[in-house]
Coordinates of C-alpha atoms in Angstrom, one line a residue:
M5 CA -22.5 10.3 50.6
T6 CA -21.2 12.8 48.0
A7 CA -17.5 13.9 47.7
T8 CA -16.5 17.3 48.0
P9 CA -15.2 18.7 44.7
Y10 CA -11.7 19.5 44.2
R11 CA -10.6 22.8 44.0
V12 CA -8.7 23.5 40.7
L13 CA -6.4 26.4 40.1
L14 CA -5.5 27.2 36.6
V15 CA -1.9 28.6 35.5
G16 CA -1.6 30.1 32.3
A17 CA -4.5 31.8 31.2
G18 CA -4.1 31.1 27.1
N19 CA -5.9 29.2 24.5
I20 CA -5.0 25.9 25.7
A21 CA -6.7 27.0 29.1
R22 CA -9.9 28.6 27.5
A23 CA -10.8 25.9 24.6
V24 CA -9.6 22.9 26.3
H25 CA -8.9 22.7 29.6
M26 CA -12.1 24.7 31.2
P27 CA -14.6 22.7 29.0
A28 CA -12.9 19.3 30.6
F29 CA -13.4 20.9 34.1
L30 CA -17.2 22.5 33.5
G31 CA -18.4 18.7 32.3
L32 CA -17.9 17.4 35.4
P33 CA -19.1 19.8 37.7
S34 CA -19.6 17.5 40.7
D35 CA -16.2 16.8 40.6
F36 CA -14.2 19.7 40.2
T37 CA -14.4 23.5 40.7
V38 CA -12.2 26.0 39.6
V39 CA -11.5 28.6 42.0
G40 CA -8.9 30.8 40.4
A41 CA -6.3 31.7 37.2
V42 CA -3.0 33.0 37.6
D43 CA -0.8 34.4 34.8
A44 CA 1.9 36.2 34.4
D45 CA -0.2 39.4 31.9
P46 CA -2.4 40.7 34.9
A47 CA -5.0 41.5 31.9
A48 CA -5.2 37.8 30.9
A49 CA -5.8 36.4 33.9
R50 CA -8.5 39.2 35.1
S51 CA -10.1 38.6 31.6
F52 CA -10.1 35.2 31.9
A53 CA -11.4 35.0 35.3
A54 CA -14.2 37.8 34.2
D55 CA -15.1 35.2 30.8
F56 CA -15.4 31.9 33.6
A57 CA -16.7 34.4 36.6
L58 CA -13.7 32.7 38.8
P59 CA -13.9 34.5 42.1
H60 CA -9.8 34.6 41.8
H61 CA -7.2 35.7 39.3
S62 CA -3.3 36.9 40.0
T63 CA -0.2 37.6 38.6
G64 CA 1.8 35.6 41.3
L65 CA 1.3 31.5 41.9
A66 CA 2.9 31.2 45.3
A67 CA 0.4 33.8 46.6
S68 CA -2.4 32.2 44.9
L69 CA -1.3 28.7 46.5
G70 CA -1.3 30.2 49.8
E71 CA -5.1 31.8 49.7
L72 CA -6.7 29.5 47.8
R73 CA -5.1 25.9 48.9
P74 CA -6.2 24.1 45.8
D75 CA -6.2 20.2 45.7
L76 CA -5.6 20.4 41.8
V77 CA -2.5 23.2 40.1
V78 CA -3.5 22.7 36.1
I79 CA 0.1 24.1 34.4
A80 CA -0.3 25.7 31.3
S81 CA 2.0 28.2 30.9
P82 CA 5.1 28.1 28.4
P83 CA 7.5 25.4 29.0
V84 CA 9.9 27.4 30.4
A85 CA 8.2 28.2 33.4
H86 CA 6.7 24.3 34.0
R87 CA 9.5 23.0 36.1
E88 CA 9.0 26.1 38.8
Q89 CA 5.5 26.3 38.9
V90 CA 5.1 22.3 39.0
V91 CA 7.4 22.2 41.9
A92 CA 5.9 25.2 43.5
A93 CA 2.5 23.4 43.2
L94 CA 3.5 20.4 44.9
R95 CA 5.1 21.4 47.8
A96 CA 2.2 23.3 48.6
G97 CA 0.6 19.9 48.3
A98 CA -1.5 20.0 45.8
W99 CA -1.8 17.2 42.4
V100 CA -0.2 18.8 39.2
W101 CA -1.3 18.5 36.1
C102 CA 1.1 19.6 33.4
E103 CA 0.8 20.4 29.8
K104 CA 3.3 19.2 27.2
P105 CA 6.4 19.4 26.6
P106 CA 6.7 18.1 30.3
A107 CA 10.1 20.4 30.6
L108 CA 13.0 21.7 28.8
S109 CA 15.0 18.9 29.9
L110 CA 15.4 15.4 31.4
A111 CA 17.1 17.3 34.5
E112 CA 14.2 19.4 34.9
Y113 CA 11.8 16.8 34.5
D114 CA 13.5 14.9 37.1
A115 CA 13.6 17.8 39.5
M116 CA 9.9 17.8 38.9
T117 CA 9.3 14.2 40.1
A118 CA 11.5 14.6 43.0
A119 CA 9.5 17.3 44.7
E120 CA 6.6 14.5 44.7
G121 CA 5.3 12.7 48.2
E122 CA 5.7 8.8 48.3
Q123 CA 2.2 8.9 48.7
G124 CA 1.3 11.8 46.7
P125 CA 0.9 14.4 45.3
Y126 CA 1.7 13.2 41.7
A127 CA 2.5 15.4 38.8
P128 CA 1.1 13.6 35.7
I129 CA 1.7 15.1 32.1
V130 CA -1.0 15.9 29.9
F131 CA -0.5 13.0 27.3
Q132 CA -4.3 12.7 26.1
H133 CA -3.7 10.5 23.3
R134 CA -3.3 7.5 25.5
F135 CA -6.7 7.9 27.1
G136 CA -9.3 7.4 23.9
S137 CA -11.1 4.1 23.6
G138 CA -8.9 3.6 20.2
A139 CA -5.9 3.5 21.9
E140 CA -6.9 1.3 24.7
H141 CA -8.6 -1.2 22.5
A142 CA -5.3 -1.8 20.0
K143 CA -2.8 -1.8 23.2
A144 CA -5.0 -4.3 24.6
L145 CA -5.1 -6.4 21.4
I146 CA -1.0 -5.8 21.1
A147 CA -0.2 -7.1 24.3
S148 CA -2.8 -10.2 24.4
G149 CA -0.4 -11.2 21.6
E150 CA -3.3 -11.5 19.5
L151 CA -2.2 -9.6 16.4
G152 CA 1.1 -11.3 16.6
A153 CA 4.5 -9.9 17.3
P154 CA 5.1 -6.0 16.2
L155 CA 7.7 -5.7 13.4
V156 CA 7.5 -2.3 11.8
A157 CA 6.0 1.3 13.0
H158 CA 5.7 4.7 11.3
C159 CA 4.8 7.7 13.7
Q160 CA 4.3 11.0 11.9
T161 CA 3.3 14.3 13.0
T162 CA 3.4 16.6 10.0
W163 CA 1.9 19.8 10.6
Y164 CA 2.1 23.6 9.3
R165 CA 3.3 26.2 11.5
D166 CA 4.3 29.5 9.8
D167 CA 6.5 32.5 10.6
A168 CA 3.8 34.4 12.6
Y169 CA 3.3 30.9 14.8
Y170 CA 6.8 31.4 15.6
A171 CA 7.1 35.0 16.2
V172 CA 5.7 34.6 19.7
P173 CA 8.8 35.1 21.9
W174 CA 9.2 31.9 23.5
R175 CA 8.8 29.7 20.3
G176 CA 11.8 28.3 18.6
K177 CA 14.4 28.9 21.0
W178 CA 16.3 26.0 22.6
A179 CA 15.8 28.3 26.3
T180 CA 12.2 29.0 26.1
E181 CA 10.5 25.7 24.0
G182 CA 13.1 23.4 24.6
A183 CA 13.2 21.8 21.2
G184 CA 11.7 22.1 17.8
P185 CA 8.3 19.9 16.7
A186 CA 9.2 17.0 17.8
M187 CA 8.7 18.7 21.4
G188 CA 6.3 21.2 21.1
L189 CA 3.9 19.5 18.3
G190 CA 5.0 15.6 17.9
I191 CA 5.3 14.2 21.3
H192 CA 1.7 13.4 22.3
Q193 CA 2.1 11.1 18.9
V194 CA 5.7 9.5 20.4
D195 CA 3.8 9.2 23.6
L196 CA 1.2 6.6 21.8
L197 CA 3.5 5.0 19.8
L198 CA 5.4 4.2 23.1
E199 CA 2.5 3.2 24.8
L200 CA 1.7 0.7 22.2
L201 CA 5.4 -0.8 21.6
G202 CA 6.7 -0.3 24.9
D203 CA 10.8 -0.1 25.5
W204 CA 12.8 1.7 22.9
A205 CA 16.4 0.4 22.5
E206 CA 18.5 2.3 20.0
I207 CA 17.8 5.4 17.9
R208 CA 19.4 7.3 15.3
A209 CA 18.1 10.7 13.6
M210 CA 18.8 13.7 11.5
A211 CA 17.6 17.2 12.5
G212 CA 17.1 20.5 9.9
R213 CA 16.5 24.2 9.7
L214 CA 14.7 24.6 6.6
A215 CA 12.5 26.7 6.2
R216 CA 11.7 28.7 9.4
D217 CA 13.8 31.0 11.1
V218 CA 14.3 29.5 14.1
E219 CA 17.2 28.8 16.6
T220 CA 16.1 24.9 17.3
D221 CA 15.0 23.3 14.5
D222 CA 11.5 23.0 12.0
V223 CA 11.9 19.3 11.3
T224 CA 13.5 16.0 12.8
T225 CA 13.4 12.3 11.2
A226 CA 14.3 9.1 13.2
T227 CA 14.7 5.4 13.4
V228 CA 14.1 3.6 16.4
R229 CA 15.0 0.2 17.6
F230 CA 12.5 -1.4 19.9
A231 CA 13.4 -3.8 23.0
S232 CA 11.0 -6.2 21.0
G233 CA 13.1 -6.3 18.2
A234 CA 10.4 -4.1 16.1
L235 CA 11.7 -1.3 14.1
A236 CA 10.1 2.4 13.7
T237 CA 10.6 5.4 11.6
V238 CA 9.2 8.8 13.8
V239 CA 9.4 12.0 11.6
N240 CA 7.9 15.0 13.1
S241 CA 7.6 18.7 11.1
A242 CA 6.4 22.0 11.3
L243 CA 6.9 22.4 7.2
S244 CA 3.9 20.2 6.1
P245 CA 0.9 22.2 4.4
R246 CA -1.1 19.1 4.2
Q247 CA -1.4 18.7 8.2
S248 CA -1.7 14.6 9.1
S249 CA -0.9 12.7 12.5
H250 CA -0.7 9.2 11.3
L251 CA 0.6 5.8 13.5
R252 CA 1.2 2.6 11.7
I253 CA 2.1 -0.7 13.5
D254 CA 2.6 -4.0 11.1
L255 CA 2.2 -6.9 13.4
R256 CA 3.0 -10.5 12.1
D257 CA -1.2 -10.9 11.8
A258 CA -2.3 -7.2 11.2
T259 CA -1.4 -3.8 10.4
I260 CA -2.9 -1.2 12.9
E261 CA -3.2 2.3 11.5
L262 CA -4.5 5.5 12.8
N263 CA -5.0 9.0 10.8
H264 CA -6.0 12.1 12.1
L265 CA -4.5 15.7 13.1
Y266 CA -5.6 16.5 16.9
G267 CA -7.5 13.8 17.9
Y268 CA -9.3 10.9 17.2
G269 CA -12.6 8.8 17.5
N270 CA -12.7 5.0 17.0
G271 CA -13.6 5.3 13.4
D272 CA -9.8 7.0 13.0
W273 CA -8.6 3.5 13.6
T274 CA -8.5 0.6 11.0
Y275 CA -7.3 -2.5 10.9
T276 CA -6.2 -4.9 8.2
P277 CA -5.6 -8.5 8.6
A278 CA -2.9 -10.5 7.2
P279 CA -3.6 -13.1 4.4
G280 CA -4.9 -16.2 5.9
V281 CA -6.2 -14.5 8.7
D282 CA -9.7 -15.6 9.3
P283 CA -12.2 -13.1 8.9
G284 CA -14.2 -13.6 12.1
R285 CA -10.5 -13.2 13.7
A286 CA -10.5 -9.9 12.2
D287 CA -14.0 -8.7 12.7
R288 CA -13.4 -9.0 16.5
W289 CA -10.4 -6.2 16.5
N290 CA -12.7 -3.4 14.8
S291 CA -14.9 -3.2 17.8
P292 CA -13.7 -1.4 21.0
A293 CA -16.3 -1.8 24.0
E294 CA -16.7 2.1 24.5
S295 CA -16.6 5.0 22.4
V296 CA -14.0 7.4 24.3
P297 CA -12.5 10.0 22.0
S298 CA -8.7 11.1 22.8
S299 CA -9.3 14.1 25.1
H300 CA -8.2 16.1 27.8
S301 CA -11.8 15.1 29.1
A302 CA -10.8 11.3 28.8
Q303 CA -7.2 12.1 30.6
L304 CA -9.3 13.8 33.4
R305 CA -11.7 11.2 34.3
S306 CA -8.7 8.7 34.7
L307 CA -6.9 11.4 37.0
L308 CA -10.1 11.5 38.7
A309 CA -10.4 8.3 39.4
D310 CA -6.7 8.2 41.1
M311 CA -7.2 11.1 43.2
R312 CA -10.1 9.8 44.7
A313 CA -8.0 6.1 45.0
G314 CA -4.7 8.2 45.9
R315 CA -3.0 6.6 43.6
R316 CA -0.2 7.2 41.5
P317 CA -1.5 8.3 37.9
R318 CA -0.5 7.3 34.7
A319 CA 1.8 9.8 32.3
S320 CA 3.4 10.6 35.7
A321 CA 7.2 9.5 36.8
G322 CA 9.1 7.3 34.9
D323 CA 5.9 6.5 32.9
G324 CA 5.4 10.4 32.0
R325 CA 9.1 10.8 31.3
R326 CA 9.8 8.2 28.8
S327 CA 8.7 10.1 25.4
L328 CA 10.7 13.5 27.0
E329 CA 13.6 10.8 26.9
L330 CA 13.3 9.3 23.4
I331 CA 13.0 12.9 21.8
T332 CA 16.2 14.0 24.1
A333 CA 17.9 10.8 22.8
M334 CA 16.7 11.9 19.2
Y335 CA 18.2 15.3 19.5
K336 CA 21.4 13.6 20.9
A337 CA 21.6 11.4 17.8
A338 CA 20.5 14.2 15.2
L339 CA 23.1 16.3 16.9
T340 CA 26.2 14.3 17.3
G341 CA 25.5 11.8 14.5
L342 CA 26.0 8.9 16.9
P343 CA 23.4 6.4 17.4
V344 CA 22.1 6.8 20.9
R345 CA 21.0 3.3 23.6
N346 CA 17.9 4.0 25.9
G347 CA 19.2 5.2 29.3
E348 CA 22.7 6.6 28.2
I349 CA 21.3 10.1 29.1
V350 CA 22.5 10.8 32.7
P351 CA 23.7 13.4 34.6
G352 CA 27.1 14.6 33.4
D353 CA 25.9 14.1 29.6
P354 CA 25.4 17.6 28.2
F355 CA 21.9 16.5 26.9
Y356 CA 20.5 16.0 30.0
T357 CA 20.4 19.4 31.0
A358 CA 19.5 20.7 27.3
L359 CA 18.2 18.9 24.1
H360 CA 20.9 21.1 21.9
G361 CA 23.9 19.6 24.0
S362 CA 26.1 22.5 23.5
V363 CA 27.1 21.2 20.5
P364 CA 28.5 24.1 18.3
G365 CA 26.3 25.4 15.0
W366 CA 23.0 24.3 17.2
A367 CA 23.9 25.8 20.7
P368 CA 22.5 29.5 21.3
Q369 CA 25.5 31.4 20.9
E370 CA 27.0 33.7 23.6
P371 CA 26.2 37.3 23.4
G372 CA 28.6 39.3 21.4
R373 CA 29.8 36.3 19.2

């Protein structure tokens, strides 16, 4: 017997919903039916619905949840709206798939998680780079010990965003974007680093406003010690004319490298054996069993399987929180000049509720000052 397609409501009718989410859902027509779109701008909601022949559009999430009773709500709105919209959808009984960054702070993320039920619904975050076959293959090799212990890593998101990009009112502001490029651009690559290397232990960092008229920052650099003992550098930039997303992990017996920009295929991964490693052994590293590019579609297929099984999906709850926690710790280390340890940012810590931590010179100024 064929299962009934899940009813999907899209919240946020911008480019990410048009160019990425809708193609992913349209690629699985027997599994999902998009039944409506919500956007604060009535013209955007109306045109989105017309372009994709959707039967419903509105500017009010609560009314749409009540009328449509969706099974899955996609949150593709600006980050300032995520907490309220995710909680509303979960309380209406829908699963949620939320775009990055997950929330403006750990406090907001924890409020979102608290709205989940013990048996669902759940609210995974869009971290699609985990779900390509290249990442799955690398993770399995590292976890098996086949490549030896991880020793050194580099995680780089060096992109270019001009003044026009930051002219969008909600960008570059703590209250609406949460933080700078580490949050809005580099979080995918940070998530992949954590997916491959596991828990981190300590971080030291720097942040700067070097070239853009922003309230947050336009570049961060960090050094991270992992629980395994491995050491990593993390660089996030909005100022780099030659754009690159680069991940490198040096292990005892091999170097893994990933070079791409906004998404990868198997061919973007390379494995370099250490001197003395048997060539036949190294040949096996380069052949993932599947050829699945990183994409929203790849994560959506995984989410579909979890929805059918009624189980918690990857990139939700604590698993979805890891990247936000590391980035929060990065800002605390950068703005205070002090090392930060995993788990120290808890309720009562000023960085728990805002990534500027109320640090003078970084926190938004009060009106009139």
